[in-house]
Tab-separated table of C-alpha atoms in Angstrom:
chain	number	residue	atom	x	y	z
A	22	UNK	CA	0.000	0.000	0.000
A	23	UNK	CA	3.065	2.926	1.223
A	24	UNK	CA	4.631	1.394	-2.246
A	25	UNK	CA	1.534	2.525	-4.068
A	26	UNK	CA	0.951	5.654	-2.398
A	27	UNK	CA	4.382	6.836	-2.950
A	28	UNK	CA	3.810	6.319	-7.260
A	29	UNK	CA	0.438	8.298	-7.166
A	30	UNK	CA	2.256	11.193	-5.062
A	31	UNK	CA	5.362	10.940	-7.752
A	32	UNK	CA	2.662	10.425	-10.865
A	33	UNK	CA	1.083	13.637	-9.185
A	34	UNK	CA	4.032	15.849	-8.756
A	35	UNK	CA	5.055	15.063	-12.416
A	36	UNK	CA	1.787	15.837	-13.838
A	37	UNK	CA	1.857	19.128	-11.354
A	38	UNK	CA	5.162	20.349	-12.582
A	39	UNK	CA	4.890	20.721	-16.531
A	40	UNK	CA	0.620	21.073	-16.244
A	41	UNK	CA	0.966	24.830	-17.100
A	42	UNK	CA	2.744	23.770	-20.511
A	43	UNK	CA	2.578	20.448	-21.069
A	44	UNK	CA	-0.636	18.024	-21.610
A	45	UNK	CA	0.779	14.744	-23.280
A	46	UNK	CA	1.374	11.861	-20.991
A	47	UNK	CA	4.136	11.770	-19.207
A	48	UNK	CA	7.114	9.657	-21.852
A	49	UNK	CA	8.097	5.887	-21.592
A	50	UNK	CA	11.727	6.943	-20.386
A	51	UNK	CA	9.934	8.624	-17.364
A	52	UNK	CA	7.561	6.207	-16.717
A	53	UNK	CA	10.443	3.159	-16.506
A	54	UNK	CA	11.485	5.116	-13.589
A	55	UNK	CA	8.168	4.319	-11.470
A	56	UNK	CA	8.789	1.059	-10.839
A	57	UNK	CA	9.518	-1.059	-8.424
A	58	UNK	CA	13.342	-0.904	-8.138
A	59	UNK	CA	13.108	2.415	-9.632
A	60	UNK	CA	11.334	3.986	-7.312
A	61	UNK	CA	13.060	2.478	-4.068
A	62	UNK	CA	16.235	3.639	-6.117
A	63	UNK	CA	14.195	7.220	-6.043
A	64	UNK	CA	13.877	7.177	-1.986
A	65	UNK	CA	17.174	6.217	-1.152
A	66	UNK	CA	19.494	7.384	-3.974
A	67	UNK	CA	23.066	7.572	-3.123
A	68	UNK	CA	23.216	10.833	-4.111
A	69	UNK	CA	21.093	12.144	-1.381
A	70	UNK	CA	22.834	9.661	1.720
A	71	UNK	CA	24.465	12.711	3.655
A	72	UNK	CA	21.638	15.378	2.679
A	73	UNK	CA	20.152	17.559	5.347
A	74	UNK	CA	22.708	16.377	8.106
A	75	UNK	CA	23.349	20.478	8.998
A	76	UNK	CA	21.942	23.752	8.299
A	77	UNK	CA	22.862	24.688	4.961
A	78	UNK	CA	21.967	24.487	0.911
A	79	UNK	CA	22.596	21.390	-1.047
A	80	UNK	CA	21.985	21.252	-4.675
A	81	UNK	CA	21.853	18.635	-7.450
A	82	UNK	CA	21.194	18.917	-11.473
A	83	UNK	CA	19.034	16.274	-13.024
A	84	UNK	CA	21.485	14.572	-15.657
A	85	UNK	CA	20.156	11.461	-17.132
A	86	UNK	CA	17.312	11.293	-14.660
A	87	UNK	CA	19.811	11.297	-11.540
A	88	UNK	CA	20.727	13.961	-9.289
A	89	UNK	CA	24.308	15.010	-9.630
A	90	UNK	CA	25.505	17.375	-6.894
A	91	UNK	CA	26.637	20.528	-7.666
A	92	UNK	CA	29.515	22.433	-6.695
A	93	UNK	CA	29.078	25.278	-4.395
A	94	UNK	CA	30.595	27.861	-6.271
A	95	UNK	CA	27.876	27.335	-8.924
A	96	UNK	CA	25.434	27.942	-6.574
A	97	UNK	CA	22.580	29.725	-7.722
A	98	UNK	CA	23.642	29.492	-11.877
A	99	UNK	CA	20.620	27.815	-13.265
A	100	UNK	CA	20.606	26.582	-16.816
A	101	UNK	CA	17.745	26.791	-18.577
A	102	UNK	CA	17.717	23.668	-20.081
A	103	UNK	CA	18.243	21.929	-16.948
A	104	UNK	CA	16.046	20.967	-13.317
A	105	UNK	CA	17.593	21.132	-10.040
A	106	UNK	CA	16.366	19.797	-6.828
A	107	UNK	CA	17.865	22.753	-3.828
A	108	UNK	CA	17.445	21.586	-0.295
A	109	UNK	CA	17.823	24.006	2.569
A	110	UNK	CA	17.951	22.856	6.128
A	111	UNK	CA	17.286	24.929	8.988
A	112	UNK	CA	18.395	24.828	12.424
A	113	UNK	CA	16.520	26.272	15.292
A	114	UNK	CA	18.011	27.039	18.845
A	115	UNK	CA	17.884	23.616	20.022
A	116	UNK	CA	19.366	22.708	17.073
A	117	UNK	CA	16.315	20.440	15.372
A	118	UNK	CA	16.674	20.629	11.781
A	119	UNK	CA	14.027	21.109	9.079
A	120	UNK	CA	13.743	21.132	5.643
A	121	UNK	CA	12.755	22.797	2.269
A	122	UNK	CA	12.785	20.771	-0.861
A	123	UNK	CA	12.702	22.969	-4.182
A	124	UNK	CA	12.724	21.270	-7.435
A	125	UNK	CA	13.246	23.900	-10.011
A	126	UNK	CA	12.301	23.516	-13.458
A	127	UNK	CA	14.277	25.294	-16.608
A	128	UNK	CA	12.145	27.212	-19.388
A	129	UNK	CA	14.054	24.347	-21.646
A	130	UNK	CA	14.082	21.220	-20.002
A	131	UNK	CA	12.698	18.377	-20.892
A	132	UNK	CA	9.023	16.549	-19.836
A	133	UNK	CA	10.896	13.783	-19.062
A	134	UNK	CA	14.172	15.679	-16.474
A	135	UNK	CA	10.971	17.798	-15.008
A	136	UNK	CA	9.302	14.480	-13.877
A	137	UNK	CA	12.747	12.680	-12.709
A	138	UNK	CA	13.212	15.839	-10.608
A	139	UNK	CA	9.431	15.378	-9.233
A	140	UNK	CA	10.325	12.150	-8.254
A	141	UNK	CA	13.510	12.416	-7.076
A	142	UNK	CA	12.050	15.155	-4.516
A	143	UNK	CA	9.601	12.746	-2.944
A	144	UNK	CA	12.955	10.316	-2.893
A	145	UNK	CA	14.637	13.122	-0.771
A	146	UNK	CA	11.606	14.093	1.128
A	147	UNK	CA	10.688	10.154	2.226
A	148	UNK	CA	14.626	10.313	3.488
A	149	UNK	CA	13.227	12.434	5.992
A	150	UNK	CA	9.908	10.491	6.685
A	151	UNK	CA	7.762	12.927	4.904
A	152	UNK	CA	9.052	15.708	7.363
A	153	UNK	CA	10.597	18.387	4.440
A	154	UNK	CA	8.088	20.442	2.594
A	155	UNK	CA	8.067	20.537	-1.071
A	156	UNK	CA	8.296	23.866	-3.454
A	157	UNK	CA	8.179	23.709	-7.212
A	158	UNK	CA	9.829	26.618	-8.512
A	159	UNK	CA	9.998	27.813	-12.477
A	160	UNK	CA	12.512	29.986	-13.806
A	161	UNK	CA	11.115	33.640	-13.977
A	162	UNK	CA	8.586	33.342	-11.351
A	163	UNK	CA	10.942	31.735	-7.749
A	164	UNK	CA	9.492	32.389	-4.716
A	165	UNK	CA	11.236	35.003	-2.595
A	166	UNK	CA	12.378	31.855	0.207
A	167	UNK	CA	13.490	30.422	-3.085
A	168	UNK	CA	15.406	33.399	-3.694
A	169	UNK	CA	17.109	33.622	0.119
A	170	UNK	CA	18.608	29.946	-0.462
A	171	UNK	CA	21.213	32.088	-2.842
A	172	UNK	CA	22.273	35.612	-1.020
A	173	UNK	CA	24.757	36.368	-4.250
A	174	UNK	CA	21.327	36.123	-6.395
A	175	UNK	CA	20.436	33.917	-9.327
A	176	UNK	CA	21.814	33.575	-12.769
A	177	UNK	CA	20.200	32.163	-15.774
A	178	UNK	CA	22.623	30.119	-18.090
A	179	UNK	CA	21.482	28.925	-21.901
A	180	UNK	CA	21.803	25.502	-22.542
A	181	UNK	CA	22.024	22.008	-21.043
A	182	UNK	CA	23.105	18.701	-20.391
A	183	UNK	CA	20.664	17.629	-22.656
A	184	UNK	CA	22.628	19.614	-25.241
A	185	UNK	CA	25.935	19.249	-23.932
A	186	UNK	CA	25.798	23.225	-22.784
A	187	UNK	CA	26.780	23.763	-26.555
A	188	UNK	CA	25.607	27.628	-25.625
A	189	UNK	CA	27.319	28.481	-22.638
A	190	UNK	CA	31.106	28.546	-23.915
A	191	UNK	CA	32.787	31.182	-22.203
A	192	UNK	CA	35.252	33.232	-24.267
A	193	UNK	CA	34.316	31.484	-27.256
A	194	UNK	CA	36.090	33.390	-29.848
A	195	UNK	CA	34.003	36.547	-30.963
A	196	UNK	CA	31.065	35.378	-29.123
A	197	UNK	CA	29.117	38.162	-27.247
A	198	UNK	CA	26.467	37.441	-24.342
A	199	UNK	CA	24.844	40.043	-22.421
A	200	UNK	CA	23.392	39.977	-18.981
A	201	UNK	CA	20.954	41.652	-17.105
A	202	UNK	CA	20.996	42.673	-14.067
A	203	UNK	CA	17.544	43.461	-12.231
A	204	UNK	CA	15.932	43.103	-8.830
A	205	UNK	CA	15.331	45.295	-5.267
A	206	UNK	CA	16.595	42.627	-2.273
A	207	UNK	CA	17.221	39.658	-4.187
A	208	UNK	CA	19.272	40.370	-7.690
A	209	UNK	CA	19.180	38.489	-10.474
A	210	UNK	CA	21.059	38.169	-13.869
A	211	UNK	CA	19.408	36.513	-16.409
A	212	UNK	CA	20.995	36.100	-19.949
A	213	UNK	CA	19.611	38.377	-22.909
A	214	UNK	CA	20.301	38.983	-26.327
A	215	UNK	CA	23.253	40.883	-26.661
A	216	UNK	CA	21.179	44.168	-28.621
A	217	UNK	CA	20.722	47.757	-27.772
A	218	UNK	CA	16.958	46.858	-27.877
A	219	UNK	CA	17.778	44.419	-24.966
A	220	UNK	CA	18.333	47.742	-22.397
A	221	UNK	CA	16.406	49.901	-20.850
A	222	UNK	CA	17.969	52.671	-17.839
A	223	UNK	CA	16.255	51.304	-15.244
A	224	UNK	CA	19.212	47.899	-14.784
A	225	UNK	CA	22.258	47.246	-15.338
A	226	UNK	CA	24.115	45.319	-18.261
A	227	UNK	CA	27.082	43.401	-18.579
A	228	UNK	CA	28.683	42.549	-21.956
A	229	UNK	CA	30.782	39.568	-21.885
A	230	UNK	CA	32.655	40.161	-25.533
A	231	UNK	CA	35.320	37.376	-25.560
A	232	UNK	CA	38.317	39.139	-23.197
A	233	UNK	CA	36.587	41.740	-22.758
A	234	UNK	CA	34.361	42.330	-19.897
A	235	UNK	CA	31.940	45.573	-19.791
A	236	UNK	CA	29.126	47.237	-17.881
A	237	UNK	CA	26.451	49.877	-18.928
A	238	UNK	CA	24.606	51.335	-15.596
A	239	UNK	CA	21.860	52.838	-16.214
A	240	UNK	CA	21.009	56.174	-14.692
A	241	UNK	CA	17.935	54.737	-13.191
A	242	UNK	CA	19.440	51.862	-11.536
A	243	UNK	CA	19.310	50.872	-7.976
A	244	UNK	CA	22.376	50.835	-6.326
A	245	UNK	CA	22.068	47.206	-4.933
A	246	UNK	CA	22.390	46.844	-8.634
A	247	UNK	CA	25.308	48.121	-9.615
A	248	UNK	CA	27.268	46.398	-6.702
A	249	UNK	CA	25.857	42.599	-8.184
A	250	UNK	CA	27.370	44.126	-11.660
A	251	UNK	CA	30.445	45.190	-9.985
A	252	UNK	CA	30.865	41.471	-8.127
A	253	UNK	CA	30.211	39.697	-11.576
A	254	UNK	CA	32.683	41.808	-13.706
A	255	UNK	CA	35.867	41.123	-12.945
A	256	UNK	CA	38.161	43.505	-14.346
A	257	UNK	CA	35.410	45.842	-16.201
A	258	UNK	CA	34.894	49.707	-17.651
A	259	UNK	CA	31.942	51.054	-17.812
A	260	UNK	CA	30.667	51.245	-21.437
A	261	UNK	CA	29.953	54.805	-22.148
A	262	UNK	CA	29.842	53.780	-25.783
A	263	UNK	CA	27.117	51.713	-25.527
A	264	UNK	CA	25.418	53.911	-23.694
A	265	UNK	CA	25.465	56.345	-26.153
A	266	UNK	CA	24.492	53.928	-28.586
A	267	UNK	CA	21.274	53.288	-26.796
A	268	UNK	CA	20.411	56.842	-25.975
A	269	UNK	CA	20.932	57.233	-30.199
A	270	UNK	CA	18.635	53.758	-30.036
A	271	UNK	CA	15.945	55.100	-27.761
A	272	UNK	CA	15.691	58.928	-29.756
A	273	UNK	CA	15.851	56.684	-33.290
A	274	UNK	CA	12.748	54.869	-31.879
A	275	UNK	CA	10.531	58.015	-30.726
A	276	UNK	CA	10.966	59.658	-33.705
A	277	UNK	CA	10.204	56.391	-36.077
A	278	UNK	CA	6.748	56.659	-33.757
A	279	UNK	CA	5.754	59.934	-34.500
């Protein structure tokens, strides 16, 4: 009967994590994963043995339908073709623990990762007898105690290791990648397209252009802002160039309205 319960609550949070843009049944290569060995391999996965011992984050990628842990000074670089499973445990005075499971689910990732992320969270939560309490978190829209898990803020990453993260080369030749930086408390820097129609003067911007590192500011930007951009950069310059460029970009667009 638990062995039954525990598929419909898996089969459930599957369902629940892709039914705002997915409808077709869940895929074969998913479903192999509900079985029996499967799913015991799901509650007690080796991956997850010393999880939640301390206060703290842990984090894992989904990579072939297993969690993968991931190093801690990747914390809180998300790739959009990817799902993660972040567990925070909380200590109170008396030192009892508690936990948070998130499984958070990339704008490109695949029916199949989603669900092996859904089940791999009730794996992790029946590790602590059903004690941890379950988030699902989508990339755009994470919680603000998502959000806390990562003080430095989040960063959104192209690609995947579904496709071998053939679009996050750094320093790939002439390559250019812009980021944007945007928030109040928590910041986050999410990838755009590196245009002048990609800024506004209300964030900041970083251009990564091969060895080249720079940053526009703009003059409506919150200062919590600019020191994320200045903690990213590296060695930078502010790009007064581009800036003019977009001020040329924004006065080109008024007067193509009138």
């Amino acid at each position: 009967m638990k062995l039954v319960l525990c598929a419909l609550s898996a089969l459930f949070l599957c369902a629940y994590a892709r039914s705002t843009t997915y409808q077709q049944p869940i895929s074969p290569q998913i479903t192999s994963l509900t079985d029996k060995d499967a799913r015991s391999k799901a509650r007690v996965h080796p991956a997850f043995a010393n999880a939640g011992r301390q206060a703290g984050v842990e984090v894992w990628r989904i990579e072939n339908f297993e969690p993968v842990a991931v190093a801690q000074k990747d914390y809180g670089k998300f790739h959009k073709g990817d799902s993660y499973i972040v567990l925070k445990t909380t200590a109170d005075k008396r030192n009892n623990l508690s936990w948070d499971i998130y499984y958070w689910i990339g704008s490109e990732t695949s029916q199949d990762e989603a669900g092996a992320a859904a089940i791999l969270t009730v794996g992790l939560d029946d590790k602590f007898n059903g004690a941890a309490v379950q988030h699902r978190e989508a990339l755009g829209y994470e919680s603000a105690q998502f959000k806390q898990c990562f003080p430095s803020g989040i960063q959104y990453k192209d690609g995947g290791v579904a496709s071998g993260f053939n679009h996050v080369v750094t320093n790939a030749g002439a390559e250019k990648r812009m980021f944007q930086v945007k928030g109040k408390r928590n910041v986050r820097v999410r990838q755009v397209d590196p245009l002048i129609s990609s800024m506004n003067k209300g964030d900041v911007f970083i251009l990564d252009k091969d060895q080249d590192i720079l940053v526009f500011v703009g003059e409506k930007a919150r200062n919590v802002e600019k020191l994320k951009a200045i903690s990213r950069r590296g060695h930078s310059e502010i790009l007064h160039n581009l800036g003019i460029r977009y001020q040329r970009h924004r006065a080109e667009r008024k007067r193509g309205g009138r």
